[in-house]
């Protein structure tokens, strides 16, 4: 009986993996020639292109953790680049905040001035540091970590805070608004922790619209369901 159950679960897992191949969206792995080298995923846009985005993860995270958000934004027509900061993911270099900031600046130089940026936690703080010297058109920050501010040179800024984020992150949002040269918006995500917003289909769709993406249905819910099924079947 156990052997039959194991075979059935294995076949179900294979079916889920096969089904995932039919969900629209594609990405490729490559490395930016920066110092140090910067590994990244490049997500191809679905439908008419709506712009280029650079995604920067948080502390002890990686480009892989940003995959659900990256795919969702590609669904909306964006060309997405999600990088590994030094000391994270596939990066061969140790972590250093100044080195990480220099990497982001180098990647933005390669992607061009029309690139909008998205950062989570530490990634958001690093982007705030970068935009003190380099202007960007649009910037979305998921629960940005507090950092000293001078000037945030962005035409539009959207800050998303989880309801259960630490108080210091909530208190930091008005400081960002006061330092921003362009328009500023902040939203609190109900029943959401520090990292939860980037996995919510409704939040991803809302961010895509704010950035100017198309309103075509995205496949985030399907991707999340397949991920959960893979985990459950693998454990079983």
Tab-separated table of C-alpha atoms in Angstrom:
chain	number	residue	atom	x	y	z
A	1	UNK	CA	0.000	0.000	0.000
A	2	UNK	CA	2.785	2.438	0.893
A	3	UNK	CA	4.631	1.621	-2.300
A	4	UNK	CA	1.534	2.360	-4.384
A	5	UNK	CA	0.975	5.621	-2.523
A	6	UNK	CA	4.589	6.639	-3.107
A	7	UNK	CA	4.283	5.900	-6.825
A	8	UNK	CA	1.032	7.884	-7.008
A	9	UNK	CA	2.600	10.872	-5.250
A	10	UNK	CA	5.656	10.705	-7.505
A	11	UNK	CA	3.476	10.672	-10.615
A	12	UNK	CA	1.474	13.607	-9.250
A	13	UNK	CA	4.706	15.540	-8.639
A	14	UNK	CA	5.874	14.831	-12.182
A	15	UNK	CA	2.494	16.031	-13.501
A	16	UNK	CA	2.757	19.293	-11.531
A	17	UNK	CA	6.308	19.904	-12.796
A	18	UNK	CA	5.128	19.255	-16.350
A	19	UNK	CA	2.131	21.574	-15.907
A	20	UNK	CA	4.430	24.385	-14.784
A	21	UNK	CA	6.088	24.329	-18.203
A	22	UNK	CA	2.828	25.433	-19.811
A	23	UNK	CA	2.484	28.580	-17.686
A	24	UNK	CA	3.534	31.578	-19.822
A	25	UNK	CA	6.796	33.293	-18.950
A	26	UNK	CA	10.485	32.641	-19.432
A	27	UNK	CA	13.751	33.667	-17.852
A	28	UNK	CA	17.466	33.159	-18.506
A	29	UNK	CA	20.445	33.225	-16.158
A	30	UNK	CA	23.414	35.464	-16.965
A	31	UNK	CA	26.099	37.555	-15.265
A	32	UNK	CA	26.710	41.290	-15.582
A	33	UNK	CA	30.358	42.182	-16.157
A	34	UNK	CA	30.653	44.378	-13.067
A	35	UNK	CA	33.185	44.439	-10.230
A	36	UNK	CA	32.395	42.042	-8.630
A	37	UNK	CA	30.420	40.067	-11.264
A	38	UNK	CA	26.658	40.285	-10.727
A	39	UNK	CA	24.513	37.193	-11.437
A	40	UNK	CA	20.969	37.909	-12.591
A	41	UNK	CA	17.777	36.492	-14.053
A	42	UNK	CA	16.374	38.164	-17.160
A	43	UNK	CA	12.592	37.801	-17.561
A	44	UNK	CA	11.127	38.392	-21.008
A	45	UNK	CA	7.980	40.543	-21.192
A	46	UNK	CA	4.668	39.065	-22.297
A	47	UNK	CA	2.796	41.187	-24.824
A	48	UNK	CA	3.740	44.725	-25.862
A	49	UNK	CA	6.770	45.936	-23.850
A	50	UNK	CA	5.955	48.454	-21.115
A	51	UNK	CA	9.423	49.293	-19.819
A	52	UNK	CA	12.481	47.904	-18.057
A	53	UNK	CA	12.767	47.096	-14.346
A	54	UNK	CA	15.640	46.301	-11.997
A	55	UNK	CA	14.717	44.271	-8.890
A	56	UNK	CA	16.938	44.246	-5.792
A	57	UNK	CA	16.344	41.702	-3.018
A	58	UNK	CA	16.759	42.092	0.726
A	59	UNK	CA	19.301	40.849	3.268
A	60	UNK	CA	19.905	37.062	3.318
A	61	UNK	CA	17.753	36.713	0.224
A	62	UNK	CA	18.484	36.346	-3.503
A	63	UNK	CA	17.113	36.839	-6.997
A	64	UNK	CA	15.314	33.492	-6.648
A	65	UNK	CA	13.099	34.860	-3.866
A	66	UNK	CA	12.023	37.655	-6.219
A	67	UNK	CA	10.878	35.174	-8.900
A	68	UNK	CA	7.133	35.333	-8.201
A	69	UNK	CA	7.181	39.132	-8.331
A	70	UNK	CA	9.470	39.131	-11.384
A	71	UNK	CA	7.273	36.753	-13.367
A	72	UNK	CA	4.167	38.744	-12.430
A	73	UNK	CA	5.702	41.979	-13.682
A	74	UNK	CA	6.836	40.263	-16.881
A	75	UNK	CA	3.202	39.170	-17.347
A	76	UNK	CA	2.320	42.877	-17.334
A	77	UNK	CA	4.744	43.604	-20.174
A	78	UNK	CA	7.935	44.549	-18.333
A	79	UNK	CA	11.456	43.402	-19.126
A	80	UNK	CA	12.735	42.421	-15.692
A	81	UNK	CA	16.273	42.036	-14.364
A	82	UNK	CA	16.592	40.530	-10.864
A	83	UNK	CA	20.152	40.558	-9.493
A	84	UNK	CA	22.104	38.880	-6.702
A	85	UNK	CA	23.840	41.343	-4.401
A	86	UNK	CA	27.392	40.532	-3.260
A	87	UNK	CA	27.336	37.812	-0.626
A	88	UNK	CA	23.949	36.514	-1.763
A	89	UNK	CA	22.691	33.860	-4.159
A	90	UNK	CA	25.218	33.045	-6.876
A	91	UNK	CA	27.453	36.062	-6.223
A	92	UNK	CA	31.083	35.024	-5.609
A	93	UNK	CA	31.932	38.127	-3.567
A	94	UNK	CA	31.465	38.697	0.186
A	95	UNK	CA	28.803	41.141	1.300
A	96	UNK	CA	29.669	44.779	1.824
A	97	UNK	CA	27.110	47.583	1.743
A	98	UNK	CA	29.298	49.957	-0.254
A	99	UNK	CA	30.176	47.171	-2.711
A	100	UNK	CA	26.482	46.328	-3.059
A	101	UNK	CA	25.608	49.952	-3.787
A	102	UNK	CA	28.388	50.153	-6.392
A	103	UNK	CA	27.045	47.009	-8.081
A	104	UNK	CA	23.550	48.496	-8.348
A	105	UNK	CA	24.950	51.689	-9.839
A	106	UNK	CA	27.005	49.698	-12.367
A	107	UNK	CA	24.012	47.594	-13.399
A	108	UNK	CA	21.825	50.687	-13.828
A	109	UNK	CA	24.543	52.196	-16.003
A	110	UNK	CA	24.324	49.129	-18.245
A	111	UNK	CA	20.506	49.035	-18.336
A	112	UNK	CA	20.091	52.706	-19.179
A	113	UNK	CA	18.380	55.797	-17.726
A	114	UNK	CA	14.823	54.644	-18.522
A	115	UNK	CA	15.077	51.743	-16.043
A	116	UNK	CA	12.691	51.851	-13.086
A	117	UNK	CA	13.653	50.121	-9.836
A	118	UNK	CA	12.046	47.911	-7.202
A	119	UNK	CA	13.660	46.998	-3.886
A	120	UNK	CA	12.748	44.976	-0.810
A	121	UNK	CA	14.055	45.765	2.692
A	122	UNK	CA	17.846	46.182	2.393
A	123	UNK	CA	17.441	46.395	-1.384
A	124	UNK	CA	15.101	49.330	-0.887
A	125	UNK	CA	17.590	51.077	1.391
A	126	UNK	CA	20.376	50.601	-1.155
A	127	UNK	CA	18.188	52.036	-3.911
A	128	UNK	CA	17.475	55.073	-1.758
A	129	UNK	CA	21.223	55.572	-1.365
A	130	UNK	CA	21.754	55.174	-5.121
A	131	UNK	CA	19.036	57.684	-6.027
A	132	UNK	CA	20.731	60.329	-3.917
A	133	UNK	CA	23.110	60.710	-6.873
A	134	UNK	CA	21.354	59.004	-9.788
A	135	UNK	CA	17.814	59.976	-10.847
A	136	UNK	CA	15.220	57.316	-11.722
A	137	UNK	CA	11.738	57.654	-13.158
A	138	UNK	CA	9.822	55.266	-10.909
A	139	UNK	CA	10.749	53.452	-7.711
A	140	UNK	CA	8.740	50.874	-5.725
A	141	UNK	CA	9.963	49.976	-2.237
A	142	UNK	CA	8.668	46.981	-0.276
A	143	UNK	CA	9.260	47.596	3.442
A	144	UNK	CA	12.493	49.567	2.931
A	145	UNK	CA	15.038	49.367	5.741
A	146	UNK	CA	15.723	52.763	7.367
A	147	UNK	CA	18.826	54.518	6.069
A	148	UNK	CA	20.133	58.110	6.293
A	149	UNK	CA	18.515	60.237	3.591
A	150	UNK	CA	19.594	63.321	1.744
A	151	UNK	CA	17.617	63.535	-1.504
A	152	UNK	CA	15.608	60.862	-3.308
A	153	UNK	CA	15.808	61.792	-6.974
A	154	UNK	CA	12.811	60.001	-8.433
A	155	UNK	CA	9.856	61.219	-10.461
A	156	UNK	CA	7.477	58.840	-8.647
A	157	UNK	CA	7.936	56.738	-5.509
A	158	UNK	CA	5.604	54.093	-4.070
A	159	UNK	CA	6.311	52.632	-0.619
A	160	UNK	CA	4.486	49.453	0.415
A	161	UNK	CA	4.487	48.523	4.105
A	162	UNK	CA	3.216	45.313	5.661
A	163	UNK	CA	0.756	45.724	8.507
A	164	UNK	CA	3.086	43.658	10.716
A	165	UNK	CA	6.298	45.411	9.715
A	166	UNK	CA	8.445	46.753	12.583
A	167	UNK	CA	7.436	50.212	13.784
A	168	UNK	CA	10.731	51.743	12.638
A	169	UNK	CA	9.856	50.860	9.020
A	170	UNK	CA	6.455	52.529	9.351
A	171	UNK	CA	8.086	55.598	10.869
A	172	UNK	CA	10.633	55.719	8.042
A	173	UNK	CA	8.084	56.139	5.230
A	174	UNK	CA	7.313	59.847	5.941
A	175	UNK	CA	11.054	60.580	5.874
A	176	UNK	CA	11.225	59.130	2.353
A	177	UNK	CA	8.300	61.304	1.309
A	178	UNK	CA	9.933	64.445	2.683
A	179	UNK	CA	13.160	63.679	0.787
A	180	UNK	CA	11.589	62.757	-2.559
A	181	UNK	CA	11.899	65.291	-5.363
A	182	UNK	CA	8.883	63.911	-7.252
A	183	UNK	CA	5.499	62.490	-6.242
A	184	UNK	CA	5.238	60.102	-3.297
A	185	UNK	CA	2.678	57.485	-2.271
A	186	UNK	CA	2.562	55.013	0.589
A	187	UNK	CA	0.239	52.066	1.169
A	188	UNK	CA	-0.190	49.671	4.061
A	189	UNK	CA	-0.798	46.043	3.122
A	190	UNK	CA	-3.324	44.438	5.473
A	191	UNK	CA	-2.421	41.122	7.137
A	192	UNK	CA	1.054	41.213	5.615
A	193	UNK	CA	4.485	40.740	7.166
A	194	UNK	CA	7.866	42.045	6.146
A	195	UNK	CA	8.231	39.898	3.001
A	196	UNK	CA	4.658	38.904	2.234
A	197	UNK	CA	3.695	41.681	-0.177
A	198	UNK	CA	5.874	40.462	-3.035
A	199	UNK	CA	4.022	37.117	-3.044
A	200	UNK	CA	0.450	38.447	-3.119
A	201	UNK	CA	-1.171	38.344	-6.590
A	202	UNK	CA	-3.327	41.417	-5.909
A	203	UNK	CA	-0.317	43.435	-4.719
A	204	UNK	CA	1.779	42.390	-7.731
A	205	UNK	CA	-1.036	43.365	-10.093
A	206	UNK	CA	-1.444	46.714	-8.323
A	207	UNK	CA	2.298	47.450	-8.569
A	208	UNK	CA	2.262	46.524	-12.264
A	209	UNK	CA	-0.598	48.971	-12.908
A	210	UNK	CA	1.153	51.710	-10.911
A	211	UNK	CA	4.229	51.244	-13.075
A	212	UNK	CA	2.170	51.460	-16.261
A	213	UNK	CA	1.856	47.758	-17.052
A	214	UNK	CA	-0.989	46.260	-19.036
A	215	UNK	CA	-4.124	44.970	-17.315
A	216	UNK	CA	-4.052	41.505	-18.891
A	217	UNK	CA	-4.653	38.718	-16.360
A	218	UNK	CA	-1.387	37.608	-14.754
A	219	UNK	CA	-0.504	34.054	-13.838
A	220	UNK	CA	0.762	34.683	-10.308
A	221	UNK	CA	-1.984	32.670	-8.592
A	222	UNK	CA	-1.332	29.670	-10.830
A	223	UNK	CA	2.419	29.848	-10.195
A	224	UNK	CA	1.913	30.038	-6.426
A	225	UNK	CA	-0.490	27.081	-6.507
A	226	UNK	CA	2.029	24.992	-8.447
A	227	UNK	CA	4.820	25.933	-6.023
A	228	UNK	CA	2.696	24.874	-3.039
A	229	UNK	CA	1.758	21.603	-4.752
A	230	UNK	CA	5.417	20.846	-5.506
A	231	UNK	CA	6.359	21.394	-1.853
A	232	UNK	CA	3.454	19.350	-0.476
A	233	UNK	CA	3.998	16.448	-2.876
A	234	UNK	CA	7.751	16.473	-2.333
A	235	UNK	CA	7.301	16.288	1.448
A	236	UNK	CA	4.604	13.627	1.126
